[in-house]
Coordinates of C-alpha atoms and ligand atoms in Angstrom, one line a residue:
X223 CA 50.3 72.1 84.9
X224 CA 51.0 75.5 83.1
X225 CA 48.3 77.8 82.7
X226 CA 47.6 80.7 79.9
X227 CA 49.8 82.5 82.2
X228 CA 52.6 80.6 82.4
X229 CA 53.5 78.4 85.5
X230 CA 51.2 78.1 88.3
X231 CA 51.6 80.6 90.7
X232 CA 54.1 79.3 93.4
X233 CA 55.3 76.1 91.2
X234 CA 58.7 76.0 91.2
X235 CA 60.4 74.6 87.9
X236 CA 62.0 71.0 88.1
X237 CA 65.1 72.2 87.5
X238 CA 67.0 76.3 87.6
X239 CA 66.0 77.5 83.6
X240 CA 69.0 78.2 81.7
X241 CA 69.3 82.0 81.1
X242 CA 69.7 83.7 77.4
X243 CA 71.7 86.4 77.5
X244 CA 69.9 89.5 75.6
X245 CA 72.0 91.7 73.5
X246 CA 70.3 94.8 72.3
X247 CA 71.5 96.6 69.5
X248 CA 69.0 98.9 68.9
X249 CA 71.8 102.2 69.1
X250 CA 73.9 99.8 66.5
X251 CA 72.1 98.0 63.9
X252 CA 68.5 99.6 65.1
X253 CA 70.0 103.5 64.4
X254 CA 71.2 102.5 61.3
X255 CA 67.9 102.1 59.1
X256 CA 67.5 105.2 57.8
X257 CA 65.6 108.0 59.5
X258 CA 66.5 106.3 62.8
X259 CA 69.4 108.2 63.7
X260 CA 69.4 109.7 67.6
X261 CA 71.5 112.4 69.2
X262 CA 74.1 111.3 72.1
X263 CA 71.6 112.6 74.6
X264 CA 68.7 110.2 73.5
X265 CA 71.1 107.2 73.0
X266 CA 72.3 107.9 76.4
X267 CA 68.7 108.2 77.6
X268 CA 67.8 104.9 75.3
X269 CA 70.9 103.1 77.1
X270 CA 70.5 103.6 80.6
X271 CA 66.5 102.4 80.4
X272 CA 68.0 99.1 78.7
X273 CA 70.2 98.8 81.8
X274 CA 67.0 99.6 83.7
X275 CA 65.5 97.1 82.3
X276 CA 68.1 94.4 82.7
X277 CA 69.3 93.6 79.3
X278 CA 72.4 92.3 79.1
X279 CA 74.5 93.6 76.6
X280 CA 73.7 97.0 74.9
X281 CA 76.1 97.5 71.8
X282 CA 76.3 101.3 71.9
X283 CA 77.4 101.9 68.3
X284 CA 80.1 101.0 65.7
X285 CA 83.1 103.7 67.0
X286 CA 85.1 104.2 63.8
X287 CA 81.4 104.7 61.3
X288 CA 81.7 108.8 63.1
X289 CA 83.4 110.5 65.2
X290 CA 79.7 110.7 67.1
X291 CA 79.3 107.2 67.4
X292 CA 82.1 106.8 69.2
X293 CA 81.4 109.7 71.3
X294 CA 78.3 107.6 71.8
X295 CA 79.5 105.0 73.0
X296 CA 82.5 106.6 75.3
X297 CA 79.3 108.4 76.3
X298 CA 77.3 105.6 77.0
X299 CA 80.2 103.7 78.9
X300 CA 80.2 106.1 81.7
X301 CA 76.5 105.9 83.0
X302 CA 75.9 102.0 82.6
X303 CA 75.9 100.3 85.4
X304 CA 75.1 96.9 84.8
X305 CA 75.1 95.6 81.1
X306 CA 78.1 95.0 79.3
X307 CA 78.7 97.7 76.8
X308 CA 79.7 96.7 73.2
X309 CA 81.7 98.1 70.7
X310 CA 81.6 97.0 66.7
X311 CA 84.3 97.1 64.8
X312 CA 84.6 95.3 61.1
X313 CA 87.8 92.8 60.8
X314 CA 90.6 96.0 60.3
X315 CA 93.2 96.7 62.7
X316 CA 92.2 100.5 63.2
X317 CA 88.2 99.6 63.9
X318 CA 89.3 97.4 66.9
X319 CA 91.9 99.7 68.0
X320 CA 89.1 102.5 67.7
X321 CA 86.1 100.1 69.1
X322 CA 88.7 99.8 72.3
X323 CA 89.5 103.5 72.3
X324 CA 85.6 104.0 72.8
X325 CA 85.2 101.2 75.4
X326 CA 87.6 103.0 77.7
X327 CA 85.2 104.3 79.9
X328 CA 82.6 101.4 80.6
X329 CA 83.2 99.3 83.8
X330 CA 82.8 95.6 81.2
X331 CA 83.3 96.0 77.5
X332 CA 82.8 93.9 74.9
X333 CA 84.5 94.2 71.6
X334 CA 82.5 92.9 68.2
X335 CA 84.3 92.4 65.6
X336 CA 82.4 90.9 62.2
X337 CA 83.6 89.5 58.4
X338 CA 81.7 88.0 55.2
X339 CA 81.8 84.8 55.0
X340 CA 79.8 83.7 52.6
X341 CA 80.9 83.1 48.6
X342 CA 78.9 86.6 48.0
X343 CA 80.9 88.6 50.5
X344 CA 83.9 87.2 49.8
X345 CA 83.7 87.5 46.0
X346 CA 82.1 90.5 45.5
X347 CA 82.3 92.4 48.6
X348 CA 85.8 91.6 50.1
X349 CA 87.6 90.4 46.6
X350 CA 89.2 87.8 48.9
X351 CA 89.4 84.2 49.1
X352 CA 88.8 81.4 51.3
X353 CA 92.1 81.5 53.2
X354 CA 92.3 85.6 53.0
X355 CA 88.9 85.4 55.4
X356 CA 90.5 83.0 57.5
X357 CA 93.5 84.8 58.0
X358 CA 91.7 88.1 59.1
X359 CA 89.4 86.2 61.3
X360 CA 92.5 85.5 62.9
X361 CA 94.3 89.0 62.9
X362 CA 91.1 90.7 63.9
X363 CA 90.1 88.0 67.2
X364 CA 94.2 88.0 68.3
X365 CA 93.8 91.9 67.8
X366 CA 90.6 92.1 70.1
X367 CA 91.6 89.7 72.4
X368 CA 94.9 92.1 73.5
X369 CA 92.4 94.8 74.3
X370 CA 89.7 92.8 76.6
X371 CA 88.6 88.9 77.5
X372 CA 85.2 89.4 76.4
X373 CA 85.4 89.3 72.5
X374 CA 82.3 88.4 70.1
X375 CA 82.6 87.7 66.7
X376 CA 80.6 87.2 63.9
X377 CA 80.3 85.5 60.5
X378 CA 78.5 88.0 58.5
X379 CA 76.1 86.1 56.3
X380 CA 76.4 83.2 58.1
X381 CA 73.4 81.7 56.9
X382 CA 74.5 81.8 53.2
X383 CA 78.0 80.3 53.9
X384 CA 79.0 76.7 53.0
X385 CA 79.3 74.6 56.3
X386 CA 82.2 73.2 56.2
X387 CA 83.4 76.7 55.6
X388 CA 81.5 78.2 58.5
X389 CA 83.1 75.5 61.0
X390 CA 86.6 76.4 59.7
X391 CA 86.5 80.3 61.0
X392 CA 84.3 79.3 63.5
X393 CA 86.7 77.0 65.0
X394 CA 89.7 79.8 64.4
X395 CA 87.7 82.7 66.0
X396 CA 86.9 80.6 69.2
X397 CA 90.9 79.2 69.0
X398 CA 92.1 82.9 69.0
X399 CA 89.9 83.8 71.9
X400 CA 86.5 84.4 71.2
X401 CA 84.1 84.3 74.0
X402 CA 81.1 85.0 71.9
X403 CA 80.6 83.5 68.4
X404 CA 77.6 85.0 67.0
X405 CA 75.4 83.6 63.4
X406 CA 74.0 86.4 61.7
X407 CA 71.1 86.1 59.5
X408 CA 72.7 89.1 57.8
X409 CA 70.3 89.3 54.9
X410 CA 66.8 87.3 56.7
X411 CA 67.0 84.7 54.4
X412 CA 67.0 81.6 56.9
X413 CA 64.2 79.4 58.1
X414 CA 63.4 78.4 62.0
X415 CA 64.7 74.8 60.9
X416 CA 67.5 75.6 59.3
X417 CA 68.9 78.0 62.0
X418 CA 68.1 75.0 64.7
X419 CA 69.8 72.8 62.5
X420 CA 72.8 75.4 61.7
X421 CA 73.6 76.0 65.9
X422 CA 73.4 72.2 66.5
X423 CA 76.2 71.7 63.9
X424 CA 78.2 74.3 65.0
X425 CA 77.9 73.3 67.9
X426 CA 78.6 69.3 67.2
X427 CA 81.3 69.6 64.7
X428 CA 83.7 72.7 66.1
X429 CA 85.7 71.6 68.2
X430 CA 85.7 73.5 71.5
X431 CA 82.4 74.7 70.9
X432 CA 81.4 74.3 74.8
X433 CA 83.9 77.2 75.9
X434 CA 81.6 79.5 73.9
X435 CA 78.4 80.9 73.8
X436 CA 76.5 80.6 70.7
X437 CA 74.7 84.0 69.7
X438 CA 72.2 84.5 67.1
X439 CA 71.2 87.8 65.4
X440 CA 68.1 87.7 62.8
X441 CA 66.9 90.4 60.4
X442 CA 63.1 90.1 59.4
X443 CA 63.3 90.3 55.5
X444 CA 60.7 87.4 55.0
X445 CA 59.1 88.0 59.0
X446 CA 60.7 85.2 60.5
X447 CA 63.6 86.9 62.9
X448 CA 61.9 86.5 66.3
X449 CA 61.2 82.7 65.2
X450 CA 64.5 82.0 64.0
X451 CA 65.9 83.5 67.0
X452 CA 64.2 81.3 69.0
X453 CA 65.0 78.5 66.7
X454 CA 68.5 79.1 67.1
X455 CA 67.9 78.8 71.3
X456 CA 66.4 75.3 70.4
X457 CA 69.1 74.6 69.0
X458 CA 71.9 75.5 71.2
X459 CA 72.4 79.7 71.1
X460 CA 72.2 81.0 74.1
X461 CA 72.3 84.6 73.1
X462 CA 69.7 86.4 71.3
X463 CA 70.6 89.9 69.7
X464 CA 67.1 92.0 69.1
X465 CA 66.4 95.6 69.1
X466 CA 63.4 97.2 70.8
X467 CA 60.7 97.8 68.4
X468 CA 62.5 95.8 65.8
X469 CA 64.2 98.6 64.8
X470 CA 67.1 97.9 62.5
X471 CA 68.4 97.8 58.6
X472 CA 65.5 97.0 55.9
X473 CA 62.8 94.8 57.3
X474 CA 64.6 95.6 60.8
X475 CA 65.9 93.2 63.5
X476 CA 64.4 90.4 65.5
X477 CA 61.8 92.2 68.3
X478 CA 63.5 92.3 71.8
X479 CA 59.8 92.6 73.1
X480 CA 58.9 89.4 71.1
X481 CA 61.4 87.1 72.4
X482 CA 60.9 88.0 75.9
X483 CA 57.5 87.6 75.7
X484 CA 57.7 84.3 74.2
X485 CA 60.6 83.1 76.2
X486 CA 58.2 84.2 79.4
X487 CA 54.9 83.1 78.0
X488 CA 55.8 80.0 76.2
X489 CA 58.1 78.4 78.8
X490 CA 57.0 75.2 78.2
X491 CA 58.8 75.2 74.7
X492 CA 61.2 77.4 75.6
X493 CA 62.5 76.2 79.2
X494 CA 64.5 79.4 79.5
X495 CA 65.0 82.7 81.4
X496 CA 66.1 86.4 80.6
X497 CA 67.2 89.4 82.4
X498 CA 64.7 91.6 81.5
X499 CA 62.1 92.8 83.4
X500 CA 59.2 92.8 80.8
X501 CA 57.3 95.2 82.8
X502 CA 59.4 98.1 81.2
X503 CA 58.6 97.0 77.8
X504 CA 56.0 99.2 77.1
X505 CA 58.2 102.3 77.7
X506 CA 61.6 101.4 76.2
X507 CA 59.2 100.6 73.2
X508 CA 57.9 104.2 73.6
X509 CA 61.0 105.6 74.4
X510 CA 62.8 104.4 71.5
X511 CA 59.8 105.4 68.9
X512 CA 59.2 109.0 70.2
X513 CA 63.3 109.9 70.0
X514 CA 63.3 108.3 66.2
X515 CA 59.9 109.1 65.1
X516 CA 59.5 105.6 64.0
X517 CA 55.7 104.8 64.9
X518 CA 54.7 101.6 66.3
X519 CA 52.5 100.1 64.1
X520 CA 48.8 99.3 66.1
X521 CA 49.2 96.0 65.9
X522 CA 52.6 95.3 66.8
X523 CA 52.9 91.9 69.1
X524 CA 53.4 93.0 72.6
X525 CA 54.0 97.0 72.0
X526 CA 51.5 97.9 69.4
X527 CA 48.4 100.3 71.0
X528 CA 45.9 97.1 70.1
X529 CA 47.9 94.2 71.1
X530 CA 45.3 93.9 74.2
X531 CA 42.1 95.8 72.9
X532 CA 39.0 93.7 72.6
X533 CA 37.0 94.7 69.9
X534 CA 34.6 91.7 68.8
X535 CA 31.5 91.0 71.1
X536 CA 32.8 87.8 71.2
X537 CA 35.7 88.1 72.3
X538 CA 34.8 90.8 74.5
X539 CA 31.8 88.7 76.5
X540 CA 35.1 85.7 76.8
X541 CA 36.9 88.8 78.6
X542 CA 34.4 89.8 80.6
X543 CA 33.8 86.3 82.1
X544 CA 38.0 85.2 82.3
X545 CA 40.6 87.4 81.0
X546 CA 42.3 84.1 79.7
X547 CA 39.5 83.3 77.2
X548 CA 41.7 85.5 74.9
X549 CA 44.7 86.8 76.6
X550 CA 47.9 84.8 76.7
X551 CA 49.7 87.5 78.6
X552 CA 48.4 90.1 81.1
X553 CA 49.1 93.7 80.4
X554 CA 50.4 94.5 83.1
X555 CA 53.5 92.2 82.4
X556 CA 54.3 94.3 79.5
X557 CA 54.0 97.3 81.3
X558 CA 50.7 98.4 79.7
X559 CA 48.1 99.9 82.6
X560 CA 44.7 100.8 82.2
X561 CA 45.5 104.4 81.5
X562 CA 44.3 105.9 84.7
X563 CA 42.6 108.8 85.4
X564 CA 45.2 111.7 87.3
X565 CA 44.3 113.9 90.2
X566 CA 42.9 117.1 88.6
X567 CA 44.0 120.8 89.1
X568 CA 43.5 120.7 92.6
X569 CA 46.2 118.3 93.2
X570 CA 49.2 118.8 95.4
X571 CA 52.6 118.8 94.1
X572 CA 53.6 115.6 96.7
X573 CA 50.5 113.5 95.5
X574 CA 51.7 114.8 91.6
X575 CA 55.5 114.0 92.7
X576 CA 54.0 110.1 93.8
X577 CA 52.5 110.1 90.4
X578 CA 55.4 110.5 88.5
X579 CA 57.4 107.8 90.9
X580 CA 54.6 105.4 89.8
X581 CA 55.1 106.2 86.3
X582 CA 59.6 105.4 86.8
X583 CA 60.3 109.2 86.9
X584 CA 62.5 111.1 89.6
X585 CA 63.4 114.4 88.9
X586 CA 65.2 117.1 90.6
X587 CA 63.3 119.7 92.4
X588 CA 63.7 122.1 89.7
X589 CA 62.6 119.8 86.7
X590 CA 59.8 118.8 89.3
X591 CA 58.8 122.6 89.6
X592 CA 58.3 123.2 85.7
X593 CA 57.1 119.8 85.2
X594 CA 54.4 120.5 88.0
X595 CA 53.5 124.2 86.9
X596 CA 52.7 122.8 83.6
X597 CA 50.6 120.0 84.6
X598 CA 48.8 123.0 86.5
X599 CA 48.3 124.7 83.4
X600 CA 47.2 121.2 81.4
X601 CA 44.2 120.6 84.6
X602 CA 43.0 123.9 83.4
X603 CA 42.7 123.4 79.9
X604 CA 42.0 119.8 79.7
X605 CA 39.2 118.0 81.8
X606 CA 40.7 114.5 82.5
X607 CA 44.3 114.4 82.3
X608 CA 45.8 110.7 82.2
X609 CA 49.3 109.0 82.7
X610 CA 49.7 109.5 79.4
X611 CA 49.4 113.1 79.4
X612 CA 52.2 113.4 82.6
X613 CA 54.3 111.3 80.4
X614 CA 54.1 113.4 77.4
X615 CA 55.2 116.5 79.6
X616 CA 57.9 114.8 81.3
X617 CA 59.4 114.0 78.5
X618 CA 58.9 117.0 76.8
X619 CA 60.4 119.0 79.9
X620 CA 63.2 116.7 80.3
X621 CA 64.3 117.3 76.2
X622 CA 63.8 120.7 76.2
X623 CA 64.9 121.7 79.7
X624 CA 68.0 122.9 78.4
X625 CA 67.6 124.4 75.0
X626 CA 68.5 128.4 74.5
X627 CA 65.6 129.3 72.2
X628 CA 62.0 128.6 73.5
X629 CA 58.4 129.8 72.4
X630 CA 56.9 132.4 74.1
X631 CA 53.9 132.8 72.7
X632 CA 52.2 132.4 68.9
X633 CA 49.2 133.5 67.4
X634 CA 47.9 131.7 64.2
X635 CA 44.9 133.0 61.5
X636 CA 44.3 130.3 59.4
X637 CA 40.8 129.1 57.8
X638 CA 39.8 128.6 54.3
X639 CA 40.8 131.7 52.8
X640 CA 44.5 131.9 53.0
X641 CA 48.0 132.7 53.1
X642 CA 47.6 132.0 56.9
X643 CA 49.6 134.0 59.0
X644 CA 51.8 133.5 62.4
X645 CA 52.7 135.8 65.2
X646 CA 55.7 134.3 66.9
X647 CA 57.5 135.3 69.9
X648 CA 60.8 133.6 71.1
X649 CA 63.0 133.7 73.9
X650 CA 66.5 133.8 72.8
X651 CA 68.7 133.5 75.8
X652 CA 66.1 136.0 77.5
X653 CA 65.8 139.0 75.0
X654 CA 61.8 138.3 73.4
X655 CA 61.9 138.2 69.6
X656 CA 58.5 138.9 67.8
X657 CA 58.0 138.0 63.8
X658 CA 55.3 137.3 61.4
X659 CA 54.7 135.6 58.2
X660 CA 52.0 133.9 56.3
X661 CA 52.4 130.9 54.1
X662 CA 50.6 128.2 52.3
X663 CA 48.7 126.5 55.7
X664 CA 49.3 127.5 59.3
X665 CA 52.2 125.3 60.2
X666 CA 54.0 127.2 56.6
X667 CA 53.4 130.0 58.1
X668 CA 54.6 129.2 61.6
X669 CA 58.2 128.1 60.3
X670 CA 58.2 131.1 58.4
X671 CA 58.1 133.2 61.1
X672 CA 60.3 130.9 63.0
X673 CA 62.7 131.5 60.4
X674 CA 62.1 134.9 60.1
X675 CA 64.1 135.0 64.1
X676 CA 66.2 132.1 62.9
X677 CA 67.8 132.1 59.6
X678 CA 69.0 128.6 58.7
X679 CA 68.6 126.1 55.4
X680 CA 67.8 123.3 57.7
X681 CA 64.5 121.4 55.3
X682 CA 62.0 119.3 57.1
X683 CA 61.6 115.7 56.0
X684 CA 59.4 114.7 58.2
X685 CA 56.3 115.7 60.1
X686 CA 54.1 113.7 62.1
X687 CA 51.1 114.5 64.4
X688 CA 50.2 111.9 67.1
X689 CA 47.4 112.3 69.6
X690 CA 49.1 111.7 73.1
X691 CA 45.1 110.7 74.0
X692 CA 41.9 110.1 72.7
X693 CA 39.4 112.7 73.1
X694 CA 39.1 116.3 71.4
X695 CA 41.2 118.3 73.5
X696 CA 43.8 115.6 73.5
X697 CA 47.6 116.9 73.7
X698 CA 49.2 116.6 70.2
X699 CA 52.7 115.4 70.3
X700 CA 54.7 116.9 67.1
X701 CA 58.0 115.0 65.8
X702 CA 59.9 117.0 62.7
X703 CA 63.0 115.7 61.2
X704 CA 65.2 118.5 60.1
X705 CA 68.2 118.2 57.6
X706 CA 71.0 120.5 57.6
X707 CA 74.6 120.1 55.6
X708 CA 74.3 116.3 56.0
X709 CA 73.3 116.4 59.8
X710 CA 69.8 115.4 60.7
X711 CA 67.7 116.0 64.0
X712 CA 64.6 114.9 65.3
X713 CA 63.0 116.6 67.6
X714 CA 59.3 116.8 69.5
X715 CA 56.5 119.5 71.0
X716 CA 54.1 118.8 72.8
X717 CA 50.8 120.7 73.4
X718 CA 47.6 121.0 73.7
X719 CA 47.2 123.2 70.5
X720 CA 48.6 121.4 67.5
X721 CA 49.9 124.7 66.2
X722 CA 52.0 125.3 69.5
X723 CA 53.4 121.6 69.5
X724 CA 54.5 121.9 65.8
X725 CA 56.3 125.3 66.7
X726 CA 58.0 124.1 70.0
X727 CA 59.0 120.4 68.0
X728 CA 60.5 123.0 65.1
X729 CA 62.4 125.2 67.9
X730 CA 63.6 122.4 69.6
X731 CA 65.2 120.9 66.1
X732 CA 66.5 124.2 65.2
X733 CA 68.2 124.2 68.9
X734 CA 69.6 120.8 68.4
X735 CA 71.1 122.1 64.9
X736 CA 72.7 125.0 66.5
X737 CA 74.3 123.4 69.6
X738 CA 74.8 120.1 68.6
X739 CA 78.5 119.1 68.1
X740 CA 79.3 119.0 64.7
X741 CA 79.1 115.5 64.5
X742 CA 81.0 114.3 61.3
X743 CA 78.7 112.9 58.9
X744 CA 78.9 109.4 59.0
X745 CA 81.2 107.8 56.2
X746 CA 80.2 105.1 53.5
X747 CA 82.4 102.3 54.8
X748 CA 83.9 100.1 53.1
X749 CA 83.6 96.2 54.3
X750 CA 87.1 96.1 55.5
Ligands
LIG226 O1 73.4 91.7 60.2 C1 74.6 91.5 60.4 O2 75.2 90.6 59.9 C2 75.2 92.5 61.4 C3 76.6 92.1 61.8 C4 77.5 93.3 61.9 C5 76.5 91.4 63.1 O3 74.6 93.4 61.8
LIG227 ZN1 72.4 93.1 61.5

């Protein structure tokens, strides 16, 4: 008998579960909705915890879009481990030859190549016809298949293409070598029942259809991509592609977090199993919104800050008495803990080292040292200091560790007589720069007189403040977006004074400007 929790504790299924291979492309299709976009250091970061976590293929970028998202993924390739690392590349000759270029340095490599292949890409965004789509289905599969035995491709709009169509290049991918043949819902305009009943022909009426895996990959236009994903498993894929958060082009893609969860919770329906350890949800989830300064929305499924509060009496008294009354999944699964109360000031650095093992960190004894001294200063400012709070300065420590220009100190008059004014100091490579400036508001001001040390015509586009707790003295955590000749950074502070977190997140964007590699601005591609 299942319970609310799944199977019984101890009860071994009747028979092994069938695994579904999870391919994450939240550094492909997640980084390209717009605002989304990360630097190779935070993909990198963003890669290796998907590794962590067990997914199974992570497709690291789109190689020829920049010359940075091929470093990307050449980057990526060299610390993964595990997963298979994938490459896109549209149906051309010189996006494989690229795709394989980048793929050079990952242990297993995937290449993904993709075409339109419904009457709307092929009239109006290919010009081509039936046959001409055929034949570069061909081409592009052969072309792939020279570089690497593991090839994916995909029907673009596969869910808008006639059938019998669909079968034909289906049919010619997986004759030309395809291992992987994936059915986008390019556009989110398919149903759960129609993507069942889509997989099950495929997979009836092609013939050879066994030798491949079926893959499906659903965008959320109408809010239906984690349950046509799913769908799609029902009927015969055995590959899911998702992005953490549901990051991804308009409406975004189908929730990796989501179809975990209700592969894991609902496996009486879904008699199936995943490499992902769900415990790490919770912090790819934060990972992935703090380096693209996409919130989380509160009530997210899984992720979202209430997706286990209690609010209702009723519902809390059916808590209180069994946490199954209204809980389908325990917190803990997704990685969320009752945020717990830290030692205080008077802690040592080994119990404050433990702490951070506990909470997946292992740093170096240098990063521990500054992490540790700041923690030190935190205890004395703030009375209760949660995991939340560590995790806020770990990661602040860990993107800033590095950067040549640092606040020092600041001073800031504001109230309700203005211009408010700023007194900044910076450390420039160590020589202490002092400036000050008013402006309309303090945080005016405080760019001001950051710019006063700084020249630049870098424009903010976004800022966002974000309690890192509740309470009064609460850290704030600061995320800017800065735009600069095409290039945009995002970038974070975190403090307990709003005004210092907004001035370190605006240093640290201005550092990323400076010493970034110019990355070439992605180009507007073309669909072949
Ligand atoms: O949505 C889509 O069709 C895609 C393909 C490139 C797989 O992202
Ligand atoms: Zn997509």
């Amino acid at each position: 008998m299942s319970t609310a929790h799944g199977a019984e504790a101890g009860q071994q299924p009747a028979t092994p579960k069938e695994r579904v291979v999870i391919f994450d492309t939240t550094l492909r299709d997640g980084e390209q909705s717009p605002g989304a976009s990360m630097t190779l250091d935070e993909k990198v970061q963003v890669a290796m915890l998907l590794d962590e976590m067990g997914v199974d293929v992570i497709e690291a970028g789109f190689p020829i879009a920049s010359q940075g998202d091929f470093e990307s993924v050449l980057e990526i390739g060299k610390h993964i481990r595990n997963a298979v690392v994938c490459g896109l590349a549209r149906a051309g000759m010189a996006d494989i030859d690229r795709a394989a270029e980048a793929l050079k340095t990952a242990r297993r490599s995937r290449i993904h190549t993709f075409i339109g292949t419904s009457p709307t890409h092929r009239q109006y965004q290919l010009r081509m016809d039936e046959d001409q789509v055929y034949e570069k289905v061909v081409a592009s599969v052969t072309r792939a298949r020279g570089y690497t035995d593991d090839v994916e491709w995909s029907a673009m709009d596969a869910t808008r293409t006639e059938p019998d169509y669909l079968c034909r290049v289906v049919e010619a991918a997986i004759r030309h070598g395809a291992t992987t043949i994936n059915i986008p819902d390019t556009v989110g305009y398919t149903t759960p029942d129609e993507m069942t009943r889509t997989i099950r022909m495929l997979r009836e009426r092609v013939p050879n259809a066994d030798r491949v895996i079926f893959s499906v990959h659903c965008h959320d236009d109408l809010g239906m991509a984690v349950a046509n994903s799913l769908a799609g498993v029902i009927g015969g894929a055995r590959q899911i592609e998702c992005t953490i958060n549901g990051l991804g082009e308009r409406a975004g893609n189908a929730a990796l977090e989501e179809v975990v969860m209700a592969i894991r919770t609902r496996s009486d329906v879904f008699p199936f199993t995943t490499g992902v350890d769900s415990r790490m949800l919770m912090r790819a989830s934060k990972l992935v919104s703090a380096v693209t300064a996409f919130p989380v929305q509160y009530n997210k499924a899984i992720v979202g800050q209430n997706a286990f509060a209690h609010e209702s009496g009723i519902h809390q008294d059916g808590m209180l008495k069994n946490a199954q009354t209204f809980e389908i999944m325990r917190p803990e699964d997704v990685g969320v803990k009752e945020t717990s109360l830290v030692m205080g000031k008077h802690s040592g650095r080994a119990a404050f080292r433990s702490k951070l093992e506990e909470l997946g960190y292992e740093l170096g004894d240098n990063a521990l040292n500054d992490v540790f001294r700041r923690f030190k200063d935190l205890a004395d400012r703030k009375k209760h200091i949660f995991d939340d709070d560590i995790v806020a300065l770990v990661e602040d420590e860990v993107a800033t560790a590095s950067e040549a220009v640092k606040v020092v100190s600041l001073t800031v008059i504001a109230g309700t007589s203005g211009p408010q004014k700023a007194i900044i100091t910076l450390d420039l490579g160590g020589q202490h720069v002092t400036r000050e400036a008013t402006g309309n508001g303090p945080v005016d001001a405080i760019f001001n007189a950051i710019k006063g040390i700084i020249p630049h015509n870098a424009t903010l586009s976004l800022y966002q403040v974000h309690a890192v707790t509740g309470g009064t003295d609460a850290q704030a955590e600061v995320s800017v977006r800065l735009e600069e000749d095409g290039r945009k950074v995002m970038a974070r502070g975190t403090d307990p004074d709003t005004m210092v977190a907004s001035a370190k997140a605006y240093v640290s964007g201005l550092n990323k400007l400076v010493t970034r590699r110019a990355k070439a601005a992605p180009t507007t591609l073309k669909a072949i």
